[in-house]
XYZ file of C-alpha atoms in Angstrom:
567
model
C 0.031 -0.020 0.006
C 2.943 2.378 0.854
C 4.372 1.955 -2.706
C 0.924 2.697 -4.237
C 0.803 5.926 -2.140
C 4.153 6.940 -3.507
C 2.982 6.380 -7.062
C -0.089 8.498 -6.308
C 1.983 11.241 -4.986
C 4.113 11.325 -8.199
C 0.902 10.976 -10.212
C -0.632 13.985 -8.473
C 2.497 16.169 -9.253
C 2.323 15.226 -12.964
C -1.431 15.942 -13.170
C -1.655 19.180 -11.262
C -2.983 21.035 -14.335
C -4.405 18.140 -16.357
C -8.013 17.607 -15.211
C -9.546 17.060 -18.677
C -7.546 13.883 -19.544
C -8.493 12.398 -16.174
C -12.167 13.096 -16.759
C -11.941 11.449 -20.201
C -10.206 8.419 -18.739
C -12.923 8.079 -16.124
C -15.601 8.259 -18.787
C -13.801 5.622 -20.913
C -13.579 3.375 -17.755
C -17.291 3.744 -16.787
C -18.434 3.019 -20.351
C -16.195 -0.101 -20.684
C -17.361 -1.305 -17.234
C -20.982 -0.810 -18.158
C -20.689 -2.593 -21.475
C -18.865 -5.528 -19.915
C -21.571 -5.844 -17.207
C -24.323 -5.803 -19.743
C -22.452 -8.231 -22.009
C -22.403 -10.883 -19.265
C -26.187 -10.716 -19.013
C -26.480 -10.529 -22.829
C -24.417 -13.760 -23.325
C -26.610 -15.524 -20.695
C -29.874 -14.403 -22.440
C -28.366 -15.111 -25.872
C -27.591 -18.747 -25.139
C -30.704 -19.190 -22.966
C -32.904 -18.162 -25.783
C -31.427 -20.640 -28.360
C -31.255 -23.474 -25.834
C -34.748 -23.122 -24.693
C -36.515 -22.562 -28.029
C -34.015 -23.323 -30.777
C -34.319 -19.729 -31.994
C -38.201 -19.539 -32.389
C -40.492 -17.029 -30.835
C -40.280 -14.768 -27.733
C -39.609 -16.114 -24.351
C -40.001 -14.721 -20.767
C -37.014 -15.020 -18.509
C -36.696 -14.102 -14.818
C -33.339 -12.740 -13.643
C -33.297 -11.968 -10.040
C -36.676 -10.094 -9.532
C -36.811 -8.851 -13.089
C -38.919 -10.552 -15.843
C -37.485 -10.033 -19.347
C -39.215 -10.853 -22.640
C -36.568 -11.943 -25.219
C -37.060 -12.183 -28.915
C -34.790 -12.365 -31.866
C -34.239 -8.560 -32.027
C -33.284 -8.572 -28.348
C -30.802 -11.429 -28.959
C -29.172 -9.577 -31.802
C -28.760 -6.448 -29.498
C -27.202 -8.762 -26.818
C -24.811 -10.248 -29.335
C -23.733 -6.757 -30.506
C -23.094 -5.597 -26.955
C -20.950 -8.714 -26.329
C -18.986 -7.886 -29.449
C -18.717 -4.171 -28.804
C -17.438 -4.481 -25.156
C -13.950 -5.634 -26.176
C -13.705 -2.903 -28.851
C -14.453 -0.349 -26.116
C -11.675 -1.921 -23.945
C -9.301 -1.553 -26.840
C -9.970 2.214 -27.076
C -9.614 2.389 -23.254
C -6.152 0.669 -23.391
C -5.132 2.841 -26.390
C -6.045 6.028 -24.377
C -4.127 4.653 -21.272
C -1.061 4.117 -23.439
C -1.232 7.609 -24.877
C -1.957 9.097 -21.524
C 0.935 7.183 -19.972
C 3.416 8.412 -22.541
C 2.307 12.017 -21.996
C 2.899 11.624 -18.248
C 6.382 10.197 -19.087
C 7.060 13.369 -21.109
C 5.886 15.530 -18.191
C 8.070 13.556 -15.803
C 11.204 13.915 -18.008
C 10.458 17.656 -18.554
C 9.947 18.307 -14.838
C 13.228 16.388 -13.873
C 15.226 18.271 -16.552
C 13.744 21.758 -15.747
C 14.129 21.155 -12.011
C 17.752 20.222 -12.235
C 18.611 22.992 -14.808
C 17.096 25.667 -12.542
C 18.752 24.413 -9.396
C 21.367 26.580 -7.683
C 25.013 25.265 -7.771
C 25.003 23.454 -4.434
C 21.685 21.641 -5.058
C 23.047 20.685 -8.615
C 26.030 19.004 -6.871
C 23.608 16.676 -4.884
C 23.143 14.452 -8.025
C 25.785 13.370 -10.531
C 25.393 13.608 -14.199
C 25.248 9.910 -14.512
C 22.373 9.664 -11.915
C 20.603 12.490 -13.801
C 20.993 10.722 -17.151
C 19.731 7.439 -15.573
C 16.842 9.292 -14.066
C 15.732 11.085 -17.239
C 16.542 8.571 -19.917
C 15.874 5.225 -18.109
C 14.023 5.641 -14.825
C 11.314 7.811 -16.262
C 10.463 4.906 -18.611
C 10.891 2.376 -15.771
C 8.574 4.348 -13.544
C 6.021 5.187 -16.291
C 5.712 1.604 -17.564
C 6.373 -0.053 -14.162
C 4.408 2.226 -11.825
C 2.305 5.093 -13.216
C 0.595 3.240 -16.150
C 0.184 0.033 -14.019
C -1.533 2.197 -11.349
C -3.938 3.640 -14.041
C -4.472 0.012 -15.319
C -5.316 -1.270 -11.852
C -8.013 1.575 -11.427
C -9.499 0.789 -14.830
C -9.427 -3.020 -14.352
C -10.968 -2.807 -10.945
C -14.006 -0.915 -12.384
C -14.275 -3.313 -15.254
C -14.137 -6.352 -12.885
C -16.877 -4.714 -10.769
C -18.989 -4.252 -13.921
C -18.501 -7.939 -14.962
C -19.103 -9.095 -11.375
C -22.368 -7.145 -11.234
C -23.551 -8.844 -14.388
C -22.669 -12.282 -12.977
C -24.301 -11.467 -9.534
C -27.588 -10.800 -11.456
C -27.223 -14.051 -13.207
C -26.298 -16.354 -10.267
C -25.019 -14.879 -6.924
C -23.665 -18.170 -5.346
C -21.586 -19.336 -8.280
C -20.120 -15.901 -8.727
C -19.103 -15.728 -5.097
C -17.387 -19.096 -5.208
C -15.454 -18.288 -8.462
C -14.338 -14.810 -7.109
C -13.201 -16.194 -3.749
C -10.990 -18.928 -5.574
C -9.446 -16.455 -8.051
C -8.655 -13.638 -5.588
C -7.417 -16.000 -2.941
C -5.046 -17.575 -5.444
C -3.679 -14.191 -6.620
C -3.748 -12.619 -3.131
C -1.590 -15.356 -1.630
C 0.961 -15.258 -4.388
C 1.099 -11.367 -4.225
C 1.557 -11.537 -0.417
C 4.529 -13.974 -0.719
C 6.222 -12.188 -3.586
C 5.969 -8.586 -2.405
C 9.085 -8.565 -0.385
C 11.057 -10.255 -3.116
C 9.896 -7.636 -5.613
C 10.867 -4.706 -3.361
C 14.299 -6.191 -2.994
C 14.528 -6.591 -6.728
C 13.538 -2.964 -7.167
C 16.485 -1.841 -4.971
C 18.856 -4.018 -7.037
C 17.500 -2.684 -10.354
C 17.749 0.982 -9.301
C 21.243 0.508 -7.811
C 22.649 -1.227 -10.875
C 20.956 1.195 -13.231
C 22.862 3.964 -11.657
C 26.147 2.031 -11.821
C 25.657 1.372 -15.617
C 24.853 4.998 -16.300
C 27.952 6.085 -14.371
C 30.222 3.723 -16.388
C 28.731 4.924 -19.663
C 29.066 8.656 -18.848
C 32.520 8.379 -17.226
C 33.793 6.040 -19.930
C 32.977 8.589 -22.592
C 34.209 11.513 -20.665
C 37.577 9.931 -19.783
C 38.078 7.832 -22.909
C 41.330 9.442 -23.785
C 42.752 8.820 -20.270
C 41.477 5.271 -20.267
C 43.070 4.445 -23.609
C 46.424 5.976 -22.565
C 46.474 4.121 -19.322
C 45.155 0.822 -20.625
C 42.090 0.978 -18.307
C 39.404 0.227 -20.961
C 39.085 -3.390 -20.062
C 38.526 -2.529 -16.382
C 35.576 -0.181 -17.296
C 34.162 -2.803 -19.667
C 34.366 -5.536 -16.952
C 32.616 -3.322 -14.401
C 29.904 -2.275 -16.813
C 29.160 -5.747 -17.880
C 29.042 -6.886 -14.218
C 26.485 -4.278 -13.136
C 24.509 -4.732 -16.403
C 24.287 -8.443 -15.915
C 22.999 -7.938 -12.348
C 20.431 -5.490 -13.652
C 19.216 -7.915 -16.388
C 18.950 -10.879 -13.965
C 16.899 -8.832 -11.528
C 14.542 -7.700 -14.377
C 14.275 -11.328 -15.479
C 13.279 -12.538 -12.023
C 10.768 -9.708 -11.724
C 9.140 -10.666 -15.022
C 8.946 -14.289 -14.161
C 7.197 -13.526 -10.809
C 4.689 -11.380 -12.590
C 3.580 -13.922 -15.201
C 3.652 -17.027 -12.904
C 0.016 -16.780 -11.622
C -1.374 -16.662 -15.111
C -0.296 -20.024 -16.131
C -1.003 -21.564 -12.728
C -4.554 -20.366 -12.650
C -5.412 -21.113 -16.325
C -4.459 -24.685 -15.867
C -7.296 -25.456 -13.434
C -9.789 -22.507 -13.724
C -12.157 -24.341 -15.984
C -11.878 -27.461 -13.800
C -12.879 -25.283 -10.777
C -15.859 -23.844 -12.590
C -16.989 -27.318 -13.639
C -16.742 -28.495 -10.072
C -18.747 -25.528 -8.805
C -21.500 -26.316 -11.400
C -21.416 -30.003 -10.485
C -21.853 -29.469 -6.681
C -23.851 -26.221 -6.601
C -27.657 -26.370 -7.043
C -27.883 -25.300 -10.697
C -31.057 -25.837 -12.720
C -30.118 -28.209 -15.678
C -31.896 -25.955 -18.189
C -29.660 -23.095 -17.105
C -26.391 -25.066 -17.221
C -25.289 -24.334 -20.739
C -26.235 -20.620 -20.655
C -24.549 -20.336 -17.262
C -21.405 -22.079 -18.633
C -21.450 -19.711 -21.609
C -21.784 -16.547 -19.455
C -19.141 -17.750 -16.978
C -16.804 -18.899 -19.751
C -17.031 -15.427 -21.289
C -16.510 -13.889 -17.852
C -13.431 -16.096 -17.273
C -12.092 -15.105 -20.688
C -12.400 -11.482 -19.634
C -11.786 -11.579 -15.976
C -8.575 -13.717 -15.781
C -6.541 -11.251 -18.005
C -7.847 -8.324 -15.857
C -6.965 -10.045 -12.606
C -3.574 -11.154 -14.015
C -3.009 -7.586 -15.194
C -3.751 -6.312 -11.683
C -1.231 -8.726 -10.195
C 1.388 -7.875 -12.831
C 0.727 -4.211 -12.201
C 1.105 -4.516 -8.444
C 4.322 -6.513 -9.007
C 5.610 -3.828 -11.408
C 4.757 -1.040 -8.820
C 6.637 -2.931 -6.076
C 9.631 -3.588 -8.472
C 9.720 0.181 -9.274
C 9.309 1.414 -5.828
C 13.016 2.520 -5.384
C 12.937 4.468 -8.680
C 9.547 6.071 -7.778
C 10.834 7.205 -4.403
C 13.972 8.664 -6.132
C 12.151 10.579 -8.802
C 9.651 11.929 -6.160
C 12.628 13.350 -4.201
C 14.271 14.732 -7.357
C 11.130 16.578 -8.410
C 10.625 17.981 -4.879
C 14.028 19.775 -4.872
C 12.709 22.912 -6.309
C 15.233 25.887 -6.925
C 15.148 28.597 -4.308
C 14.037 32.035 -5.555
C 13.869 35.312 -3.727
C 10.525 37.102 -4.135
C 11.195 40.369 -2.277
C 14.574 41.167 -3.662
C 15.330 43.917 -6.279
C 18.479 44.062 -8.328
C 19.068 47.706 -9.406
C 18.986 48.233 -13.242
C 22.240 50.162 -13.134
C 25.191 49.129 -10.917
C 27.088 52.115 -9.549
C 28.865 50.452 -6.692
C 29.249 46.945 -5.059
C 30.460 46.465 -1.523
C 31.249 43.047 0.044
C 31.593 42.928 3.916
C 32.509 40.176 6.364
C 32.005 37.490 3.687
C 32.365 33.776 4.634
C 31.997 31.063 1.920
C 32.043 27.308 1.988
C 30.441 24.110 0.442
C 28.186 21.984 2.700
C 29.865 23.100 5.915
C 33.194 21.867 4.678
C 36.284 24.150 4.704
C 35.290 27.796 5.038
C 36.933 30.790 3.430
C 37.044 34.248 4.999
C 37.015 36.923 2.237
C 38.506 40.399 2.849
C 36.151 43.399 2.479
C 36.266 45.054 -0.953
C 34.560 47.600 -3.109
C 33.788 47.411 -6.798
C 32.999 50.265 -9.244
C 32.176 50.364 -12.942
C 35.465 50.508 -14.865
C 37.279 48.340 -12.285
C 39.383 45.431 -13.440
C 39.936 43.315 -10.397
C 42.338 40.420 -10.093
C 41.845 37.714 -7.433
C 45.066 35.966 -6.497
C 46.344 33.331 -4.127
C 47.661 29.762 -4.284
C 45.333 26.855 -5.205
C 42.675 26.119 -2.523
C 42.310 29.477 -0.905
C 38.859 30.221 -2.421
C 39.363 32.018 -5.716
C 36.844 29.950 -7.602
C 34.371 29.871 -4.714
C 34.431 33.634 -4.535
C 33.611 33.847 -8.235
C 30.725 31.358 -7.778
C 29.413 33.747 -5.090
C 29.740 36.718 -7.246
C 27.998 34.787 -10.147
C 24.924 34.304 -7.871
C 25.581 30.440 -7.806
C 26.548 30.085 -4.125
C 24.702 31.235 -1.021
C 27.180 32.835 1.464
C 27.574 31.290 4.948
C 27.912 34.753 6.442
C 28.390 38.354 5.389
C 26.554 40.808 3.231
C 26.753 42.342 -0.212
C 25.519 45.780 -1.000
C 24.588 47.208 -4.502
C 24.407 50.952 -4.608
C 24.548 51.008 -0.764
C 21.533 48.754 -0.467
C 21.932 45.257 0.958
C 21.051 42.735 -1.823
C 20.788 39.086 -2.296
C 22.290 37.901 -5.582
C 21.969 34.162 -4.914
C 19.972 32.413 -7.621
C 18.541 35.729 -8.918
C 17.487 35.750 -12.511
C 17.960 39.608 -12.737
C 21.586 39.195 -11.454
C 22.284 36.474 -13.989
C 21.102 38.772 -16.749
C 23.652 41.470 -15.600
C 26.550 39.094 -15.343
C 28.466 36.871 -17.842
C 31.170 34.443 -16.955
C 34.146 32.313 -18.275
C 34.816 29.210 -16.357
C 38.097 27.345 -15.757
C 36.785 24.324 -17.542
C 34.561 25.229 -20.391
C 32.307 22.657 -22.108
C 31.078 23.985 -25.448
C 27.890 22.754 -27.119
C 28.243 20.635 -30.292
C 27.394 23.511 -32.577
C 29.007 25.616 -35.270
C 31.262 28.408 -33.987
C 28.734 31.003 -35.306
C 25.857 29.321 -33.442
C 27.925 28.881 -30.286
C 29.107 32.411 -29.910
C 25.570 33.740 -30.780
C 23.752 31.061 -28.712
C 21.954 33.602 -26.479
C 20.503 35.180 -29.667
C 18.707 32.009 -30.670
C 15.044 32.255 -29.873
C 12.529 29.485 -29.611
C 11.681 29.513 -33.328
C 15.331 28.872 -34.135
C 15.666 32.126 -36.072
C 18.892 34.118 -35.361
C 18.520 37.725 -34.297
C 22.025 38.941 -33.727
C 24.289 41.948 -34.044
C 26.892 41.037 -36.798
C 29.128 43.998 -35.743
C 29.270 42.963 -32.014
C 29.840 39.342 -32.993
C 32.887 40.243 -35.156
C 34.128 42.528 -32.338
C 33.853 39.821 -29.682
C 35.717 37.380 -31.954
C 38.503 39.943 -32.338
C 38.749 40.852 -28.583
C 38.896 37.139 -27.657
C 41.627 36.496 -30.289
C 39.317 34.012 -32.236
C 39.226 35.720 -35.669
C 42.627 34.528 -36.876
C 42.264 30.831 -36.018
C 38.627 30.743 -37.146
C 39.588 32.096 -40.625
C 41.937 29.171 -40.967
C 39.351 26.457 -40.288
C 37.883 24.586 -43.267
C 34.383 26.026 -42.756
C 35.383 29.151 -40.897
C 32.593 30.130 -38.464
C 30.419 27.293 -39.691
C 32.953 24.805 -38.389
C 31.371 22.319 -35.900
C 33.372 22.223 -32.656
C 32.349 18.591 -32.040
C 31.075 16.808 -29.025
C 32.954 17.946 -25.910
C 34.922 20.390 -28.284
C 36.982 17.468 -29.427
C 37.802 18.952 -32.835
C 39.412 22.126 -31.572
C 42.401 22.691 -29.172
C 42.146 23.642 -25.475
C 43.297 27.227 -26.258
C 40.776 27.651 -29.065
C 38.011 26.314 -26.778
C 38.919 28.896 -24.026
C 38.956 31.733 -26.585
C 35.501 30.733 -27.947
C 34.186 30.566 -24.329
C 35.459 34.188 -23.907
C 33.859 35.354 -27.093
C 30.547 33.721 -26.087
C 30.685 35.397 -22.649
C 31.457 38.870 -24.258
C 28.743 38.642 -26.734
C 26.056 39.721 -24.324
C 24.720 42.933 -22.775
C 26.456 42.612 -19.363
C 27.573 44.856 -16.593
C 29.837 42.348 -14.766
C 32.266 40.043 -16.437
C 33.560 37.142 -14.258
C 36.477 34.979 -15.446
C 38.110 32.041 -13.728
C 41.668 31.601 -15.034
C 40.580 32.915 -18.456
C 43.995 32.628 -20.123
C 45.311 29.355 -18.480
C 45.358 27.504 -21.894
C 46.766 30.485 -23.868
C 50.357 31.485 -24.609
C 51.679 34.723 -23.151
C 51.415 36.716 -26.341
C 47.812 35.759 -27.024
C 46.942 36.461 -23.345
C 48.453 40.023 -23.481
C 46.582 40.766 -26.647
C 43.358 39.724 -25.051
C 43.814 41.774 -21.906
C 44.770 44.795 -23.931
C 41.700 44.466 -26.036
C 39.552 43.947 -23.018
C 40.802 47.139 -21.407
C 39.520 49.089 -24.422
C 35.911 47.884 -24.052
C 35.575 47.813 -20.259
C 35.524 51.453 -19.239
C 31.929 51.257 -18.087
C 32.004 47.538 -17.102
C 33.196 45.539 -14.109
C 35.674 42.880 -14.831
C 36.815 40.364 -12.204
C 39.257 37.492 -12.976
C 41.305 34.959 -11.015
C 44.840 34.209 -11.935
C 48.096 32.505 -10.867
C 50.195 34.567 -13.237
C 51.536 37.728 -11.663
C 52.301 39.212 -15.145
C 48.602 39.836 -15.683
C 48.243 41.938 -12.542
C 49.430 45.007 -14.540
C 46.083 44.980 -16.214
C 44.150 45.183 -12.923
C 43.509 48.461 -10.959
C 42.560 46.443 -7.810
C 43.895 43.093 -6.466
C 42.236 40.924 -3.917
C 44.830 38.688 -2.232
C 42.962 35.816 -0.563
C 46.095 34.193 0.933
C 46.970 37.359 3.034
C 43.274 38.537 3.326
C 44.126 41.967 1.814
C 42.838 44.241 -1.036
C 45.071 46.708 -2.671
C 44.827 49.106 -5.636
C 46.905 49.659 -8.759
C 48.050 46.260 -9.536
């Protein structure tokens, strides 16, 4: 029951604004259940009519307390209802399949949007491998193994109720005997298999994550693995976890199909024994057998489907719980915070930064004004990158305050602050696009039509020292950089990242070791060009190279906890 509640919670999140599809689904279910109920009575009357009169004249039948006059026209209608009921169930199943895949799309979209809008710290709570596994694999596993089975269970229960109501009207005692036998059989198997399925669910979820990790890391580190002859180690580990995953899935599938074959082997025998020992009017035997045979033909797959669906829900419980948690982690956003449209001054006071209560960094107080070019220096591990993450709005401070235009302001996870800033990271992963598309990526609207400033694009390419090497490429700025920028050098990748960052309407430029992959001559040309376009901008960069301090008018020394001017 607990696992079903978890599925319902996930289902509720996915359907918060989707009432019409649920109403349509309920209508389909009720119509299918009603037709199946009527078809049971129709089959009984159809066979009773021909057995009693050989197909001639009208006959009065009493079912329960109701007297029914049956003629040939009535029999034809009964036959049509019996024939139409399966067609209605086909449409119901088709709708459930479409509905399930739309829910899967909503689930994937919610996971992706939630993760992409998270702040930096929350993003670190899940690895890229786990996210890939969640979006690409576990959404399908949960959709087909939990959400759609839950919908199927609801639909099947209503249809079973409809069929049972029809059988109750025909013969109450025999119906009760048959239902007790069927549900006792399935109930006992479900009870004994539940714990096994939950254990298998944990195994499947765990090994799915391991497989995703080895796929992602194997591709990311392929060059290292080849050079260090580690490929076979990765292959062995991947195949080990993949085999465990497949074996667990195999066991789960075998458990879910077992009752079907066990019950089918003796269900007709049970029904025959019921007829033999129950007090059944001989004249009703053949019509009753026909009605109950039809009921068995329709009921058994429904009951089997309920059992298989419950098994699937138990088998997917670990993944359902994980996805519920992932969707709940919504990004934090400030609602009563105003970022000024024009930045005249920034002051940082008593700042203390850290990740997850690990090593803390005390940052010296400093002031920033438009036109400042600020260098942040210090040996590795003193907090240069973490300070840039804070100034980028990606990190919430442990303590301290930031003032913009003398007003205390929160920049953490603020969209308006992101609009005013642009950044170049130490490790830049470029999208697999042409150079032209990459540098102008922010100009690409939803309809995939570029609206860009050609003059600014060319200027950014010149400042970042990209123009010369791009002109020598086979397709110039239509050259595709390749997945993970494999088709260009590290220095070229860094310069393109700078060009992309500059090609925006920004007020603050943040760069983490922007020239670490460039030679001294190219670096100097870049900083000299940057000085010319930054008279009204704020530029902040980290560096280990003291030669570049000459381009800064302020220096923040994190090792000594000091700030000084005229670098």
